[in-house]
PDB file of N, CA and C in Angstrom:
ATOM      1  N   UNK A   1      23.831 -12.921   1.691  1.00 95.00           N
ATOM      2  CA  UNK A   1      23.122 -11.912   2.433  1.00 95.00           C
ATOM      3  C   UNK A   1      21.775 -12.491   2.866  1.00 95.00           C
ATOM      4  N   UNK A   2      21.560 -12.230   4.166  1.00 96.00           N
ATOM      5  CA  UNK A   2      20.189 -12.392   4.362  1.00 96.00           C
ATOM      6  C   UNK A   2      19.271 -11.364   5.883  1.00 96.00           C
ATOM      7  N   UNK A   3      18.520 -10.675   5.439  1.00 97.00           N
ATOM      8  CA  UNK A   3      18.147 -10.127   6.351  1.00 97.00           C
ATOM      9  C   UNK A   3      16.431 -10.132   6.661  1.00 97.00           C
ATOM     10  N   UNK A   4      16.331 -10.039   7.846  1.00 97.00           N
ATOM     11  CA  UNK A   4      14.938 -10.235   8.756  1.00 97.00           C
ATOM     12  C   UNK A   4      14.290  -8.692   7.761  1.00 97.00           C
ATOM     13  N   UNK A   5      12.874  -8.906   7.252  1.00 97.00           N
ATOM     14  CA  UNK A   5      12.230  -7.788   6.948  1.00 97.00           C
ATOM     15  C   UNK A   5      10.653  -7.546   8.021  1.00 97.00           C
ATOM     16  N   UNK A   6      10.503  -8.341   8.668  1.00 96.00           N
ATOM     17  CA  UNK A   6       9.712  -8.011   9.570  1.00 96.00           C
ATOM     18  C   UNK A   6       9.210  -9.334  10.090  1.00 96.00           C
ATOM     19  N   UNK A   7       8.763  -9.311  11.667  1.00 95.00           N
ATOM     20  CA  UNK A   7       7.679 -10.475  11.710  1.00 95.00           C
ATOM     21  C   UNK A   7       6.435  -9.861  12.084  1.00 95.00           C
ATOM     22  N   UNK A   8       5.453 -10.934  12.519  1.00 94.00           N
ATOM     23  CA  UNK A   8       4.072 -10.768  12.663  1.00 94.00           C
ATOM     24  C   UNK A   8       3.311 -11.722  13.119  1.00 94.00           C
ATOM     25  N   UNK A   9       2.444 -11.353  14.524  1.00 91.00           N
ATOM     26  CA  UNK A   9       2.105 -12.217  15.075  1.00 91.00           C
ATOM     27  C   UNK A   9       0.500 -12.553  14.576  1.00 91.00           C
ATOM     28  N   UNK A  10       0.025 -14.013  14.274  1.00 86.00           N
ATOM     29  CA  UNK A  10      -1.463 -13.997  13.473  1.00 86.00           C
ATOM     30  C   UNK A  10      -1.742 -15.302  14.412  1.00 86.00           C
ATOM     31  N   UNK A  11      -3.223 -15.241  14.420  1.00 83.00           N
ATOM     32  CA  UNK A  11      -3.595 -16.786  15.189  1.00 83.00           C
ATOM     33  C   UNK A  11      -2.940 -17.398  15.629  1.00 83.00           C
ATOM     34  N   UNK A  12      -2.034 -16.979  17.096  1.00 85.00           N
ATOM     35  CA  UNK A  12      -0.969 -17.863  18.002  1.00 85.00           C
ATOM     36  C   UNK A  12       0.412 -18.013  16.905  1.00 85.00           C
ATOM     37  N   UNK A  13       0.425 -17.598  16.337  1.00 88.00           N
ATOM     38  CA  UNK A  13       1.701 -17.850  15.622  1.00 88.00           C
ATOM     39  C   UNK A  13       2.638 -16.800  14.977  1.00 88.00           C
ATOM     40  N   UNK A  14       3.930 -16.942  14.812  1.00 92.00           N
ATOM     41  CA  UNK A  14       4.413 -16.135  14.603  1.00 92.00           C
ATOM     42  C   UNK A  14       5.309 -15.962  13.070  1.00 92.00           C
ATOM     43  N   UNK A  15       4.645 -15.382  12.306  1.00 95.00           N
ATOM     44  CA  UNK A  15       5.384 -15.424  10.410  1.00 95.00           C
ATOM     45  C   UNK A  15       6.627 -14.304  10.851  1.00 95.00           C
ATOM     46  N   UNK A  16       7.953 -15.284   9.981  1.00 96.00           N
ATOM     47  CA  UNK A  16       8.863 -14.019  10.009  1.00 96.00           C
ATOM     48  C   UNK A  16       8.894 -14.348   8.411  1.00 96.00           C
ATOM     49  N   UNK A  17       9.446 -13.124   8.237  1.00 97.00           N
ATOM     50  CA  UNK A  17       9.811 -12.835   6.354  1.00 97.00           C
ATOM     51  C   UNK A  17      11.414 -12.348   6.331  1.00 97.00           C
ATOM     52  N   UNK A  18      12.280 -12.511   5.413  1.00 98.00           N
ATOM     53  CA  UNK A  18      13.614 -12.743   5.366  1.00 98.00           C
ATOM     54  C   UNK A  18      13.701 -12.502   3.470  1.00 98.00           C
ATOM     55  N   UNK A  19      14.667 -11.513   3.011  1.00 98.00           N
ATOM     56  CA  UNK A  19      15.438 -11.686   2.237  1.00 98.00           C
ATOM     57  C   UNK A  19      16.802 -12.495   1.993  1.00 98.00           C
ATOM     58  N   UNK A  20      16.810 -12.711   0.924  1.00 98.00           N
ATOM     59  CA  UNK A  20      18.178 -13.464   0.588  1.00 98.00           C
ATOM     60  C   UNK A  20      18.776 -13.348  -0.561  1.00 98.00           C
ATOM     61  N   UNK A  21      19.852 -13.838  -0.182  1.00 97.00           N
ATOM     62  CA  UNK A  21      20.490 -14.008  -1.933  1.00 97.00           C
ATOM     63  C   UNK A  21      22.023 -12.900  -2.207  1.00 97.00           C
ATOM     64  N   UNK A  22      22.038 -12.670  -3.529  1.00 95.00           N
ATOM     65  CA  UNK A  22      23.377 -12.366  -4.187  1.00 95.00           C
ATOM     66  C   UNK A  22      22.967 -11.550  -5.847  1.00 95.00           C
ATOM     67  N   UNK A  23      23.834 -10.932  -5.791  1.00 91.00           N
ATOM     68  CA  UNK A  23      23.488 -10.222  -7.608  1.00 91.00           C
ATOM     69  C   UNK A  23      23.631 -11.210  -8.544  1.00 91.00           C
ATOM     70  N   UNK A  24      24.391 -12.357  -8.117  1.00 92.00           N
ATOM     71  CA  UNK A  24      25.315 -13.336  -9.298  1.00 92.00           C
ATOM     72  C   UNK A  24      23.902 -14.524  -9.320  1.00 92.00           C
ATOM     73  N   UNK A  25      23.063 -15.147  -7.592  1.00 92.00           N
ATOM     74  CA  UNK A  25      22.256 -15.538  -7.736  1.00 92.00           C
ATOM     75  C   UNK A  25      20.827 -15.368  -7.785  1.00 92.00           C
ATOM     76  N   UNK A  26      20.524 -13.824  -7.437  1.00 94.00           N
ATOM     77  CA  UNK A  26      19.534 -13.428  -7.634  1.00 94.00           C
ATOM     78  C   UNK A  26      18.951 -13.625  -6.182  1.00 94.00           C
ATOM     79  N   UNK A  27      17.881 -12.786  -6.015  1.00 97.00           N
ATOM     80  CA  UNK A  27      17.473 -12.169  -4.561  1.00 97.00           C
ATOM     81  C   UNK A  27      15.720 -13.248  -4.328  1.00 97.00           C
ATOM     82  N   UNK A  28      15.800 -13.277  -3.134  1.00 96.00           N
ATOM     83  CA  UNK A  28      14.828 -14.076  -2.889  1.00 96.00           C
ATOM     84  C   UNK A  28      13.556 -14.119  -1.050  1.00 96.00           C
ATOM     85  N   UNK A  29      12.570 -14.179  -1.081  1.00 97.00           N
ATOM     86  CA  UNK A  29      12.255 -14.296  -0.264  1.00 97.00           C
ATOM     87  C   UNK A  29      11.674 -15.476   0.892  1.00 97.00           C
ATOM     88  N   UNK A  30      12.244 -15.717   1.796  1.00 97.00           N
ATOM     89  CA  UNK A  30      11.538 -16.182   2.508  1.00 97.00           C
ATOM     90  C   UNK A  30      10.616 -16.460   3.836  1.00 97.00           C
ATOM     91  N   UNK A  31       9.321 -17.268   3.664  1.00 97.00           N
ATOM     92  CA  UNK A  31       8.156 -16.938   4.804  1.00 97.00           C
ATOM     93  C   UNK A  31       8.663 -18.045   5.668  1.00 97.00           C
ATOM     94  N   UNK A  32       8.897 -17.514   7.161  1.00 96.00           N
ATOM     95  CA  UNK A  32       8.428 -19.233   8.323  1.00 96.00           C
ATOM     96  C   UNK A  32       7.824 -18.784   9.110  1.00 96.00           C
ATOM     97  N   UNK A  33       6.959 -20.042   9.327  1.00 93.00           N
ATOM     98  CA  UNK A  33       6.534 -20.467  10.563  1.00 93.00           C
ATOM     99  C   UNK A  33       7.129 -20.684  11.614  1.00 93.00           C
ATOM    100  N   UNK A  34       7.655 -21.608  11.211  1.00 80.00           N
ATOM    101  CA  UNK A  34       8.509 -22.487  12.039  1.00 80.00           C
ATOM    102  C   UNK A  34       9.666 -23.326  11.117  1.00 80.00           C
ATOM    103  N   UNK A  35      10.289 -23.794  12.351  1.00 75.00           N
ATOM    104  CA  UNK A  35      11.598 -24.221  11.330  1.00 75.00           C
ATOM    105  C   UNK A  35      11.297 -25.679  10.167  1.00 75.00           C
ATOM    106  N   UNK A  36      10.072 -25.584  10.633  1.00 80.00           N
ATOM    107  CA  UNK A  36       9.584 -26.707   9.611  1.00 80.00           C
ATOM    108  C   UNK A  36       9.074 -26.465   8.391  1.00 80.00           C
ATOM    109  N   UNK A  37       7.663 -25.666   8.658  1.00 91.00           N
ATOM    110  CA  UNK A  37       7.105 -24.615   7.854  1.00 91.00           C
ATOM    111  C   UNK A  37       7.556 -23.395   7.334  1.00 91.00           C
ATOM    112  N   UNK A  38       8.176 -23.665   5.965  1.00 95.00           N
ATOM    113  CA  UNK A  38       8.472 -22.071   5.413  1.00 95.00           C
ATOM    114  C   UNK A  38       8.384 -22.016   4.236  1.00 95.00           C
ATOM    115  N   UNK A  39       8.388 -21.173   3.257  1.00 96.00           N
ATOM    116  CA  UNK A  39       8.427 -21.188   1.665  1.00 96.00           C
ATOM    117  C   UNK A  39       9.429 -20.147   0.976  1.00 96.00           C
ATOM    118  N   UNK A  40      10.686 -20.825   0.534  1.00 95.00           N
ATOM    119  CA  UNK A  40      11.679 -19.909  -0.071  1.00 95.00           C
ATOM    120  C   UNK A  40      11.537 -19.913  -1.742  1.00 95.00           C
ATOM    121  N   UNK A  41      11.557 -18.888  -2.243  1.00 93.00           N
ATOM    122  CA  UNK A  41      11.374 -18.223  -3.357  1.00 93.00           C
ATOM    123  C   UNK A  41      12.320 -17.404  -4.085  1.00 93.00           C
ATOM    124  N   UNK A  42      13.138 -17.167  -5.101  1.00 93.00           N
ATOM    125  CA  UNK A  42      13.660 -16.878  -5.790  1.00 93.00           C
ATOM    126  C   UNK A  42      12.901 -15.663  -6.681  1.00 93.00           C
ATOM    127  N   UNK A  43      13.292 -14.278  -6.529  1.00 92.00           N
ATOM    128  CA  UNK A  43      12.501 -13.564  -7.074  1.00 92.00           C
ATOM    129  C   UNK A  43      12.505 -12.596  -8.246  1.00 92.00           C
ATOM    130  N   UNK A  44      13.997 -12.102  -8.037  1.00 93.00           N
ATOM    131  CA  UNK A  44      14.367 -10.963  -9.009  1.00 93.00           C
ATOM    132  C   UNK A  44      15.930 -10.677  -8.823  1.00 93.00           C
ATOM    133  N   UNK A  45      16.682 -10.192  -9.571  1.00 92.00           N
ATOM    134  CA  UNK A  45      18.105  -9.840  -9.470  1.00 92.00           C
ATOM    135  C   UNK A  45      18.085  -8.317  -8.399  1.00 92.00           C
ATOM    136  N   UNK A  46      17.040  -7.798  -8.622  1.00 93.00           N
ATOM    137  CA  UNK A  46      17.020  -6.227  -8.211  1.00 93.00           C
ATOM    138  C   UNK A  46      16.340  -6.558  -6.555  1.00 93.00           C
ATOM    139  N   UNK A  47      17.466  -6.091  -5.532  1.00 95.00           N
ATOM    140  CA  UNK A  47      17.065  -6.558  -4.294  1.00 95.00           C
ATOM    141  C   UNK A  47      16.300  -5.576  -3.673  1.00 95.00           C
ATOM    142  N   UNK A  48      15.921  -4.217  -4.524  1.00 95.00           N
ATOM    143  CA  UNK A  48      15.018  -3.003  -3.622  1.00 95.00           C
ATOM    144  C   UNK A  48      13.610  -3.429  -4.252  1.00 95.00           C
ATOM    145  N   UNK A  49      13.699  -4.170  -5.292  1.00 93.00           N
ATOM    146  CA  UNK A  49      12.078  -5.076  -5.732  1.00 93.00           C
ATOM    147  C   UNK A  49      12.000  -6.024  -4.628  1.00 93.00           C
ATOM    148  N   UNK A  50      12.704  -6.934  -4.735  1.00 95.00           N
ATOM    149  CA  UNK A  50      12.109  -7.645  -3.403  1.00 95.00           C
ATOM    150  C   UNK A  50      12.232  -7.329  -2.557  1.00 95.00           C
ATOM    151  N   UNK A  51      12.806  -6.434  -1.836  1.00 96.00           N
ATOM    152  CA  UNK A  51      12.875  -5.716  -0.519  1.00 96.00           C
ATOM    153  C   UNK A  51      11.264  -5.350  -0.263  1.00 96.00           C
ATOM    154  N   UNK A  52      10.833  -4.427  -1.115  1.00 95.00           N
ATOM    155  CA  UNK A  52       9.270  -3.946  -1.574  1.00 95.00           C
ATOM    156  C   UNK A  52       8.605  -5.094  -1.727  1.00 95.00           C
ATOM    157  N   UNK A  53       7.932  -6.131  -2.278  1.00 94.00           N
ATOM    158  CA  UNK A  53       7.877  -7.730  -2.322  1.00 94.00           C
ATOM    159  C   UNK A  53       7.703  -7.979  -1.151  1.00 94.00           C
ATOM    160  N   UNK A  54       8.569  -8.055  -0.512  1.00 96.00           N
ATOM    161  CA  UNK A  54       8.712  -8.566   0.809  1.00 96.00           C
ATOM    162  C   UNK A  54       7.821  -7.830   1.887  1.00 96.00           C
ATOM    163  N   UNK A  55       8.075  -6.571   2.237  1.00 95.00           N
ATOM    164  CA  UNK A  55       7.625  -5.863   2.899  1.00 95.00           C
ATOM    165  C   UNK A  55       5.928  -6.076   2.506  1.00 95.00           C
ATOM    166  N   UNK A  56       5.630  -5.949   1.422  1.00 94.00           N
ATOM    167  CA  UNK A  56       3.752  -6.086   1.309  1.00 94.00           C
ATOM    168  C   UNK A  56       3.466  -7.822   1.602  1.00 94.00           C
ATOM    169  N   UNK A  57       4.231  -8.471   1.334  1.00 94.00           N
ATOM    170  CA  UNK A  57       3.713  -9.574   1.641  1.00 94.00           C
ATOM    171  C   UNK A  57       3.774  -9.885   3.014  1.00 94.00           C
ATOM    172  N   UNK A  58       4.301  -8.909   4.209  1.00 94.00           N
ATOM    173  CA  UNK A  58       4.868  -9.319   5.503  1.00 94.00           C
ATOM    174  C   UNK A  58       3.200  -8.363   5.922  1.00 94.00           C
ATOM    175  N   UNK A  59       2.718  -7.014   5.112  1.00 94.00           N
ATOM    176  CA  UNK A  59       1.860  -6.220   5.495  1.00 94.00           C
ATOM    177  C   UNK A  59       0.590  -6.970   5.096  1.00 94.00           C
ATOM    178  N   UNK A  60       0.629  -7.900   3.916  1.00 91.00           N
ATOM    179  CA  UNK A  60      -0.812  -8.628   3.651  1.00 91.00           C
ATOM    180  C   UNK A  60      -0.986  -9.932   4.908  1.00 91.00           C
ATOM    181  N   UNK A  61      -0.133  -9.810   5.608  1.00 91.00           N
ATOM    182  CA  UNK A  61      -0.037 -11.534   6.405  1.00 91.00           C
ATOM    183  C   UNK A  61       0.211 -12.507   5.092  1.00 91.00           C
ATOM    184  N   UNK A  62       0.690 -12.980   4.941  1.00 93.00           N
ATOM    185  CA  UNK A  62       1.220 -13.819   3.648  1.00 93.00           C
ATOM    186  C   UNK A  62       1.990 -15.238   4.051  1.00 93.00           C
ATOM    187  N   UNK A  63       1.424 -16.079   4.044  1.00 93.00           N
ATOM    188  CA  UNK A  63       1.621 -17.326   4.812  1.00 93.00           C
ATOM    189  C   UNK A  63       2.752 -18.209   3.707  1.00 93.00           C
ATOM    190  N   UNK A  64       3.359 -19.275   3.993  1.00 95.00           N
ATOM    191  CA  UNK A  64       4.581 -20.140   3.435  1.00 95.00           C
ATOM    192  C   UNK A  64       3.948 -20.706   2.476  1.00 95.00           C
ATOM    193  N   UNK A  65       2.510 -21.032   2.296  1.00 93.00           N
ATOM    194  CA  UNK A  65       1.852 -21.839   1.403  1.00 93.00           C
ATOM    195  C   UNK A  65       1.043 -21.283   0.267  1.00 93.00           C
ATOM    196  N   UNK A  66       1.335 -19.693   0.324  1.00 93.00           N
ATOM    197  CA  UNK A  66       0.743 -18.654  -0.715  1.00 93.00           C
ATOM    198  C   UNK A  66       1.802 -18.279  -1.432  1.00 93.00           C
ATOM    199  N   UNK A  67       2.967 -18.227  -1.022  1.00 94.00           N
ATOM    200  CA  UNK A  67       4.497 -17.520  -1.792  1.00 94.00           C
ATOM    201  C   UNK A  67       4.748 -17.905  -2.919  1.00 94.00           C
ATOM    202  N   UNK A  68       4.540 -19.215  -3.326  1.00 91.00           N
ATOM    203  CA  UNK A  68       4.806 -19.128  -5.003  1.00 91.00           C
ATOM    204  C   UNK A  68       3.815 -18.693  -6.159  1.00 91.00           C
ATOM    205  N   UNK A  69       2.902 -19.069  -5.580  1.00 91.00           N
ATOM    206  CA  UNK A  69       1.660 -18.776  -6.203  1.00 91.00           C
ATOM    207  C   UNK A  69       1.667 -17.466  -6.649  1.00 91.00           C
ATOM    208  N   UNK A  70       1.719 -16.114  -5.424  1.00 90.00           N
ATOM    209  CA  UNK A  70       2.005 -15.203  -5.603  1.00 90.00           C
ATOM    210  C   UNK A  70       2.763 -14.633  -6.777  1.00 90.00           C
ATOM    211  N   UNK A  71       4.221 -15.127  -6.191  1.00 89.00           N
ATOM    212  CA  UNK A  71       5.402 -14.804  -6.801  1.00 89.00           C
ATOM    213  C   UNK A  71       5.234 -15.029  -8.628  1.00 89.00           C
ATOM    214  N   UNK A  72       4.643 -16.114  -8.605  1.00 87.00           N
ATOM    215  CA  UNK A  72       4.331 -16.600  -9.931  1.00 87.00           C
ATOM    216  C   UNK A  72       3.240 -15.727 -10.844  1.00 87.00           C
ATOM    217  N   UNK A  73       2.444 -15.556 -10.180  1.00 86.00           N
ATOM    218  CA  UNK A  73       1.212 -14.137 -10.898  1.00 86.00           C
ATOM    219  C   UNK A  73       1.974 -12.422 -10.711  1.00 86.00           C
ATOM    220  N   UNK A  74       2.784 -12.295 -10.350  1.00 79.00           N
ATOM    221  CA  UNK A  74       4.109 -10.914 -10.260  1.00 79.00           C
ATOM    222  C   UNK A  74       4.683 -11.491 -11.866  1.00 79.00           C
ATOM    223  N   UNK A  75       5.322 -12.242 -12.330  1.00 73.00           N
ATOM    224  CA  UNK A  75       5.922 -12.586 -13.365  1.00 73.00           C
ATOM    225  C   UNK A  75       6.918 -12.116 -13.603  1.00 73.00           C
ATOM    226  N   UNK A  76       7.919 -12.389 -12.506  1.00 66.00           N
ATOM    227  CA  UNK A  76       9.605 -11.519 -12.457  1.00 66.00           C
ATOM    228  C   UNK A  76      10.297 -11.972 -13.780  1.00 66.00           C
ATOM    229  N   UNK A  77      10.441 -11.161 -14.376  1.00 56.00           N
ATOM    230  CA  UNK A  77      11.471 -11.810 -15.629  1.00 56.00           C
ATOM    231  C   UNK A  77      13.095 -11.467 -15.613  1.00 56.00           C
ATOM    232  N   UNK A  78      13.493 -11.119 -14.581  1.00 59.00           N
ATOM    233  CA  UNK A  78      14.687 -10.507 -14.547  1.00 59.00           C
ATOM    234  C   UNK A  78      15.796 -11.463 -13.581  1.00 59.00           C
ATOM    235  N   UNK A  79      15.202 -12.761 -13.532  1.00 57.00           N
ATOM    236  CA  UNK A  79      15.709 -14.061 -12.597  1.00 57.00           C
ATOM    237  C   UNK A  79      17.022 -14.682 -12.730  1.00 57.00           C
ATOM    238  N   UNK A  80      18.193 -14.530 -12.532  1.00 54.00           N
ATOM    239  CA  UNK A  80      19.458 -15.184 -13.455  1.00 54.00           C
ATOM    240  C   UNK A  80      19.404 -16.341 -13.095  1.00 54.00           C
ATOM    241  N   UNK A  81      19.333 -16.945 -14.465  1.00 52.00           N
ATOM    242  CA  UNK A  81      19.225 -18.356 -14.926  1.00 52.00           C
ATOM    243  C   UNK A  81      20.670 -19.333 -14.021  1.00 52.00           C
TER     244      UNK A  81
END
């Protein structure tokens, strides 16, 4: 599964944000720039958490090079190994 959760246009550029993933692998988000620039993340089994996740990080402007960092101070413990 993967679906577009919003884009957003910031200083000439354009961030899209994207869910992903599976129940078996666990749900995940990711930021691009461009097809070069992006940051995919692994977040939680529960895909209406990262759905929510997603959506504030698409509303904070939340760039490819902030996403783990983030993700990492959230402290998802519900990640299948």
């Amino acid at each position: 599964m993967r679906k577009c959760v919003g884009n957003i246009e910031l200083c000439g550029c354009t961030l899209k944000y994207y869910v992903f993933g599976s129940r078996s692998t666990g749900f995940g988000i990711e930021i691009k720039v461009t097809r070069i620039e992006k940051a995919v993340q692994i977040v939680s089994s529960d895909l209406g958490k990262v759905m929510d996740v997603a959506k504030k990080l698409r509303c904070g402007s939340v760039f490819p090079t902030n996403l783990s960092e983030i993700i990492e101070d959230e402290k998802f413990d519900d990640v299948p190994n």
